[in-house]
Amino acid sequence: MILISQPFIGDEEKNAVLEVLSSGIVAQGPKVQEFEDRFAGYIGTEHAVATNSGTAALHTALLACGISMGDEVITTPFSFIASANSVLYCGAKPIFADIDPKTFNIDPEEVKEKIGNNTKALLIVHLFGQPCEMDAIMEICQDHKLVLIEDACQAHGAEYDMNEVGGFGRCAAFSFYPTKNMTTGEGGMITTNDKIIAGKARLLREHGSKTRYHHDALGYNYRMTDIAAAIGIEQLKKLEGMNERRIENAKDLTKGIKKIKGLASPYISPMVKHVFHQYTIRVNEEYGITRGELVKKLSEKGIGSSVYYPLPIPSQELYKTLGYESRFPKAEQASKEVLSLPVHPKVSEREIELILSALTGN
Ligand SMILES: *Cc1c(COP(=O)(O)O)cnc(C)c1O
């Protein structure tokens, strides 16, 4: 079976974990500090604060930026639900702006139309490993004095105009879930150039406590363990190589898919380094069989595939009960057409050929 995703773990990670287990310090300790320093160094931000998930990183990032009850936060309808849910956790209101159908990312023109008196922040998602249109996004945030927060949970190592994502906004959130470009099992990271934001994030991660058993604010237990951090340190060393494998696999897939009628290969903006967290195509009517039939056919041939995402966030049951309506035609159309194919670093050249011949029906 060619899996849709698979972590890339070697002896380095295994040995690093054993070393931590032998050290006696297994919860947050020196390895977390080392991972934070290395990650900040890699992204090029002043600070990085590790958490126990990407969702925790997002929640902490929004709280540290002061998002609270009554604030509106503009975000994309086409993402994993954690993006918008982190706004709800703060008691704030997600306002959705439809996507650019080419990139699947939030459309800056749509964002402009959603800005109102209560708009406090813009939460962008660099979906599938492709950075958003940062020039337009930064200009909007400057013109309207909006706080920019990046959900970079799918974009470790992605670049816009030669700059790493995770350093554009007031802060950013990364995830190290096993399907992502690098993993710690579960885990997350906040990156920021703002010392005050970093300090707030550290406080929130630690039950609002700077000094043990003295609590200054309502915080959480969002700490990463040294076990996870030890894995992260080794994964970070491999990130560039793993991303290169993804990019190569994507190139090979696109070469074949370009020749197939009814399938659209992913668009890559000329401004970006796309790190292909997912390789996502569109299946149109011209293809002959439906997307559902294609998924079944691939599965019969031992090829995993997955629909990210079958429902836009405002169409999810949770959001319908909150009074949201499905009014995002471009996100809805994407939900009906997208299909992600295996692109991760463990997929071999031979397997790419198998995927392509399954798609052409040979
Ligand atoms: C994975 C992901 C998250 C959440 O990360 P977890 O580590 O699973 O909590 C948030 N946003 C996006 C876009 C993601 O892909």
Coordinates of C-alpha atoms and ligand atoms in Angstrom, one line a residue:
M1 CA 0.0 0.0 0.0
I2 CA 1.3 3.5 -0.9
L3 CA 0.0 5.5 2.1
I4 CA -1.2 9.1 1.8
S5 CA 1.1 10.0 4.6
Q6 CA 3.8 8.4 6.6
P7 CA 6.3 9.8 9.1
F8 CA 10.0 9.7 8.1
I9 CA 11.7 8.4 11.3
G10 CA 15.2 6.9 11.5
D11 CA 17.7 5.7 14.1
E12 CA 18.6 9.3 14.9
E13 CA 15.1 10.0 16.4
K14 CA 15.0 6.6 18.2
N15 CA 18.4 7.1 19.8
A16 CA 17.5 10.7 20.8
V17 CA 14.4 9.4 22.6
L18 CA 16.3 6.7 24.4
E19 CA 18.8 9.3 25.6
V20 CA 16.0 11.5 27.0
L21 CA 14.5 8.5 28.7
S22 CA 17.8 7.7 30.3
S23 CA 18.4 11.3 31.4
G24 CA 15.5 11.3 33.9
I25 CA 14.1 14.5 32.6
V26 CA 11.2 13.5 30.3
A27 CA 8.7 16.4 30.6
Q28 CA 9.6 20.0 29.5
G29 CA 13.3 20.5 30.0
P30 CA 16.6 21.3 28.2
K31 CA 15.6 19.5 25.0
V32 CA 12.5 21.7 24.6
Q33 CA 14.7 24.8 25.0
E34 CA 17.2 23.4 22.4
F35 CA 14.4 22.6 20.0
E36 CA 13.0 26.1 20.4
D37 CA 16.3 27.7 19.8
R38 CA 17.0 25.6 16.7
F39 CA 13.5 26.1 15.3
A40 CA 13.7 29.9 15.7
G41 CA 17.1 29.8 14.0
Y42 CA 15.7 27.9 11.1
I43 CA 12.7 30.1 10.6
G44 CA 14.7 33.2 11.2
T45 CA 12.5 34.6 14.1
E46 CA 13.8 35.9 17.4
H47 CA 11.7 33.5 19.5
A48 CA 10.0 30.2 19.3
V49 CA 7.8 28.7 22.0
A50 CA 7.0 24.9 21.9
T51 CA 3.6 23.5 22.7
N52 CA 2.0 20.0 22.8
S53 CA 0.0 20.5 19.6
G54 CA -0.5 22.8 16.6
T55 CA -4.0 23.6 18.0
A56 CA -2.5 24.6 21.3
A57 CA 0.1 26.8 19.4
L58 CA -2.8 28.5 17.5
H59 CA -4.9 29.1 20.6
T60 CA -1.8 30.4 22.5
A61 CA -0.8 32.6 19.6
L62 CA -4.3 34.2 19.3
L63 CA -4.5 34.8 23.1
A64 CA -0.9 36.2 23.2
C65 CA -2.0 38.7 20.4
G66 CA -4.9 39.8 22.6
I67 CA -7.8 38.2 20.7
S68 CA -10.8 38.1 23.0
M69 CA -14.6 38.3 23.3
G70 CA -16.2 40.6 20.8
D71 CA -13.3 40.6 18.3
E72 CA -13.7 39.4 14.8
V73 CA -10.9 37.4 13.1
I74 CA -11.0 37.0 9.3
T75 CA -9.9 33.5 8.2
T76 CA -10.3 30.9 5.4
P77 CA -13.3 28.6 5.1
F78 CA -11.0 25.9 3.5
S79 CA -8.7 24.5 6.1
F80 CA -8.5 22.0 8.9
I81 CA -11.1 23.0 11.5
A82 CA -8.5 23.9 14.2
S83 CA -7.7 27.1 12.3
A84 CA -11.2 28.6 12.9
N85 CA -11.8 26.8 16.2
S86 CA -8.8 28.6 17.8
V87 CA -10.8 31.8 17.2
L88 CA -13.8 30.3 19.0
Y89 CA -11.6 29.2 21.9
C90 CA -10.8 32.9 22.5
G91 CA -14.5 33.8 22.6
A92 CA -14.0 35.7 19.3
K93 CA -15.9 35.4 16.0
P94 CA -14.4 33.8 12.9
I95 CA -15.4 35.7 9.8
F96 CA -14.8 33.7 6.6
A97 CA -13.4 35.1 3.4
D98 CA -13.5 32.8 0.3
I99 CA -10.4 31.3 -1.4
D100 CA -8.5 31.9 -4.5
P101 CA -9.4 28.7 -6.5
K102 CA -5.9 28.5 -8.0
T103 CA -4.0 28.3 -4.8
F104 CA -6.8 27.2 -2.4
N105 CA -5.5 30.0 0.0
I106 CA -7.5 32.9 1.3
D107 CA -8.1 35.5 -1.4
P108 CA -6.9 39.0 -0.4
E109 CA -9.6 40.7 -2.4
E110 CA -12.3 38.7 -0.5
V111 CA -10.6 39.6 2.8
K112 CA -11.0 43.4 2.0
E113 CA -14.7 43.0 1.7
K114 CA -15.0 41.4 5.2
I115 CA -13.2 44.0 7.2
G116 CA -15.5 45.8 9.6
N117 CA -15.3 47.9 12.8
N118 CA -14.7 44.8 15.0
T119 CA -12.1 43.2 12.8
K120 CA -9.0 42.7 15.0
A121 CA -6.9 40.1 13.2
L122 CA -6.3 38.2 10.0
L123 CA -5.6 34.5 10.5
I124 CA -4.1 33.1 7.2
V125 CA -3.4 29.5 6.5
H126 CA -0.6 28.5 4.1
L127 CA -2.6 25.5 2.9
F128 CA -1.0 22.3 1.6
G129 CA 2.5 23.8 1.9
Q130 CA 1.9 26.9 -0.4
P131 CA 2.4 30.3 1.2
C132 CA -0.4 32.9 0.9
E133 CA 0.0 36.0 -1.3
M134 CA 2.0 37.8 1.3
D135 CA 2.5 41.1 -0.5
A136 CA -1.2 41.7 -0.7
I137 CA -1.9 40.3 2.8
M138 CA 0.8 42.5 4.5
E139 CA -0.6 45.6 2.7
I140 CA -4.1 44.9 3.9
C141 CA -2.9 44.4 7.5
Q142 CA -0.9 47.7 7.4
D143 CA -3.8 49.7 5.8
H144 CA -6.4 48.4 8.3
K145 CA -4.2 47.9 11.4
L146 CA -5.0 44.2 11.6
V147 CA -2.9 41.8 13.6
L148 CA -1.5 39.1 11.2
I149 CA -1.3 35.5 12.5
E150 CA 0.0 32.7 10.3
D151 CA -1.3 29.2 10.6
A152 CA 1.9 27.5 9.2
C153 CA 0.9 24.1 10.4
Q154 CA 1.3 22.7 6.8
A155 CA 4.2 24.8 5.7
H156 CA 7.4 24.1 7.5
G157 CA 10.2 25.4 5.3
A158 CA 7.9 27.1 2.7
E159 CA 9.0 30.5 1.4
Y160 CA 7.4 33.6 0.0
D161 CA 9.8 35.8 -2.0
M162 CA 12.7 33.9 -0.4
N163 CA 11.4 34.5 3.2
E164 CA 10.4 31.6 5.4
V165 CA 6.7 31.6 6.4
G166 CA 6.3 31.9 10.2
G167 CA 8.1 35.3 10.3
F168 CA 5.6 37.5 8.4
G169 CA 2.9 37.9 11.1
R170 CA 3.0 39.1 14.7
C171 CA 3.2 35.4 15.4
A172 CA 2.7 32.0 13.7
A173 CA 1.8 28.5 14.6
F174 CA 3.3 25.2 13.4
S175 CA 2.2 21.6 14.0
F176 CA 4.3 18.5 14.4
Y177 CA 1.5 15.9 14.0
P178 CA 2.8 12.8 12.2
T179 CA 1.2 13.7 8.8
K180 CA 3.0 17.1 8.7
N181 CA 6.3 17.9 6.9
M182 CA 8.1 17.1 10.2
T183 CA 6.8 15.5 13.4
T184 CA 7.3 15.1 17.1
G185 CA 4.3 12.6 17.5
E186 CA 2.1 15.4 18.8
G187 CA 3.5 18.9 19.1
G188 CA 3.4 22.5 18.0
M189 CA 5.5 25.7 17.9
I190 CA 4.8 29.5 18.0
T191 CA 7.3 31.7 16.2
T192 CA 7.5 35.5 16.7
N193 CA 9.9 38.4 16.6
D194 CA 8.0 40.1 19.4
K195 CA 9.5 39.6 22.9
I196 CA 6.3 40.4 24.7
I197 CA 4.3 38.0 22.6
A198 CA 6.8 35.2 23.3
G199 CA 6.7 36.0 27.0
K200 CA 2.9 35.9 27.0
A201 CA 2.9 32.6 25.1
R202 CA 5.3 31.0 27.7
L203 CA 3.1 32.2 30.5
L204 CA -0.1 30.8 28.8
R205 CA 1.6 27.5 28.2
E206 CA 2.5 27.1 31.9
H207 CA -0.8 27.8 33.7
G208 CA -0.1 31.5 33.7
S209 CA 2.9 30.9 36.0
K210 CA 6.4 32.4 35.8
T211 CA 7.3 31.4 39.3
R212 CA 6.2 28.0 40.5
Y213 CA 2.7 28.0 42.1
H214 CA 2.3 31.7 41.6
H215 CA -0.3 32.3 38.8
D216 CA -0.6 35.7 37.1
A217 CA -3.1 34.8 34.4
L218 CA -5.5 32.1 33.3
G219 CA -3.2 29.7 31.4
Y220 CA -3.2 26.1 30.3
N221 CA -0.9 23.0 30.3
Y222 CA 0.3 23.3 26.7
R223 CA 3.8 22.1 27.4
M224 CA 5.8 20.0 25.1
T225 CA 7.8 17.0 26.5
D226 CA 11.6 16.6 26.2
I227 CA 10.8 13.2 24.5
A228 CA 8.9 15.0 21.7
A229 CA 11.5 17.8 21.5
A230 CA 14.3 15.3 21.1
I231 CA 12.4 13.8 18.1
G232 CA 11.8 17.4 16.8
I233 CA 15.5 18.3 16.9
E234 CA 16.4 15.3 14.7
Q235 CA 13.4 15.9 12.3
L236 CA 14.4 19.6 11.9
K237 CA 17.9 18.5 10.7
K238 CA 16.1 16.4 8.0
L239 CA 13.4 18.9 7.1
E240 CA 15.2 20.4 4.0
G241 CA 15.9 17.0 2.6
M242 CA 12.4 15.7 3.3
N243 CA 10.9 18.8 1.6
E244 CA 13.2 18.3 -1.4
R245 CA 11.9 14.8 -1.8
R246 CA 8.3 16.1 -1.6
I247 CA 9.1 18.8 -4.2
E248 CA 10.7 16.2 -6.5
N249 CA 7.8 13.8 -6.2
A250 CA 5.4 16.6 -6.9
K251 CA 7.3 17.5 -10.1
D252 CA 7.1 13.9 -11.3
L253 CA 3.4 13.7 -10.5
T254 CA 2.7 16.9 -12.3
K255 CA 4.6 15.8 -15.4
G256 CA 2.3 12.9 -15.8
I257 CA -0.9 14.5 -14.6
K258 CA -0.6 17.4 -17.1
K259 CA -1.2 14.9 -19.9
I260 CA -4.4 13.5 -18.3
K261 CA -7.7 15.1 -19.4
G262 CA -10.0 16.0 -16.5
L263 CA -7.3 16.2 -13.9
A264 CA -5.8 19.6 -12.8
S265 CA -2.3 19.5 -11.3
P266 CA -1.5 22.0 -8.5
Y267 CA -0.8 25.6 -9.4
I268 CA 2.4 27.0 -7.9
S269 CA 2.7 30.7 -7.5
P270 CA 6.0 32.1 -9.0
M271 CA 6.6 33.9 -5.7
V272 CA 6.8 30.8 -3.5
K273 CA 8.7 27.8 -2.5
H274 CA 5.8 25.3 -2.1
V275 CA 6.7 22.4 0.2
F276 CA 3.8 20.1 -0.7
H277 CA 2.5 19.1 2.6
Q278 CA -0.2 17.7 0.3
Y279 CA -0.2 17.2 -3.5
T280 CA -3.7 18.2 -4.3
I281 CA -5.3 17.8 -7.7
R282 CA -8.8 18.7 -9.0
V283 CA -11.0 16.0 -10.6
N284 CA -13.4 17.5 -13.2
E285 CA -16.3 15.9 -15.2
E286 CA -14.1 15.5 -18.2
Y287 CA -12.1 12.8 -16.4
G288 CA -14.9 10.2 -17.1
I289 CA -15.3 8.7 -13.6
T290 CA -16.2 10.6 -10.4
R291 CA -13.8 11.5 -7.7
G292 CA -15.4 8.9 -5.4
E293 CA -14.9 6.2 -8.1
L294 CA -11.3 7.3 -8.6
V295 CA -10.6 7.0 -4.9
K296 CA -12.0 3.4 -5.0
K297 CA -10.0 2.5 -8.1
L298 CA -6.8 3.8 -6.5
S299 CA -7.4 2.0 -3.3
E300 CA -8.0 -1.3 -5.2
K301 CA -4.5 -0.8 -6.7
G302 CA -3.0 -0.2 -3.3
I303 CA -2.7 3.6 -3.6
G304 CA -3.9 5.8 -0.7
S305 CA -5.6 9.1 -1.5
S306 CA -7.6 11.5 0.6
V307 CA -10.0 14.4 0.3
Y308 CA -8.7 17.5 2.2
Y309 CA -11.3 18.9 2.9
P310 CA -14.7 17.4 2.1
L311 CA -16.6 20.2 3.8
P312 CA -15.7 23.9 4.1
I313 CA -15.6 25.0 7.8
P314 CA -18.8 27.1 7.7
S315 CA -20.6 24.0 6.4
Q316 CA -19.6 21.9 9.3
E317 CA -22.3 20.9 11.7
L318 CA -20.6 22.9 14.6
Y319 CA -20.6 26.0 12.5
K320 CA -24.2 25.6 11.2
T321 CA -25.4 25.4 14.9
L322 CA -23.5 28.7 15.5
G323 CA -25.5 30.3 12.7
Y324 CA -23.0 30.2 9.8
E325 CA -24.2 29.5 6.3
S326 CA -22.5 28.0 3.3
R327 CA -21.8 31.1 1.2
F328 CA -18.4 30.4 -0.1
P329 CA -18.8 29.0 -3.6
K330 CA -15.1 28.7 -4.4
A331 CA -14.4 26.8 -1.2
E332 CA -17.4 24.6 -1.8
Q333 CA -16.4 23.8 -5.4
A334 CA -12.9 22.9 -4.1
S335 CA -14.4 20.6 -1.5
K336 CA -16.2 18.7 -4.3
E337 CA -13.2 18.5 -6.7
V338 CA -10.0 18.1 -4.7
L339 CA -8.1 14.9 -4.2
S340 CA -4.7 14.6 -2.5
L341 CA -2.2 12.0 -3.7
P342 CA 0.8 10.5 -1.9
V343 CA 3.8 12.9 -2.1
H344 CA 5.7 12.3 1.2
P345 CA 9.4 11.5 1.2
K346 CA 8.9 7.8 1.5
V347 CA 7.1 7.6 -1.9
S348 CA 9.7 6.3 -4.5
E349 CA 10.1 7.1 -8.2
R350 CA 8.7 3.7 -9.0
E351 CA 5.6 4.4 -6.8
I352 CA 5.0 7.7 -8.6
E353 CA 5.0 5.7 -11.9
L354 CA 2.4 3.3 -10.3
I355 CA 0.2 6.2 -9.2
L356 CA 0.4 7.8 -12.7
S357 CA -0.4 4.6 -14.5
A358 CA -3.4 4.0 -12.1
L359 CA -4.6 7.5 -12.9
T360 CA -4.4 7.0 -16.7
G361 CA -6.1 3.6 -16.4
N362 CA -3.1 1.6 -17.7
Ligands
LIG1 C1 -2.6 20.1 11.6 C2 -3.2 21.4 11.5 C3 -3.6 22.1 12.6 C4 -3.6 21.6 14.0 O1 -2.4 20.9 14.4 P1 -2.5 19.7 15.5 O2 -1.1 19.5 15.8 O3 -3.1 18.6 14.8 O4 -3.3 20.2 16.7 C5 -4.0 23.4 12.5 N1 -4.1 24.0 11.3 C6 -3.8 23.3 10.2 C7 -4.0 24.0 8.8 C8 -3.4 22.0 10.2 O5 -3.1 21.4 9.1

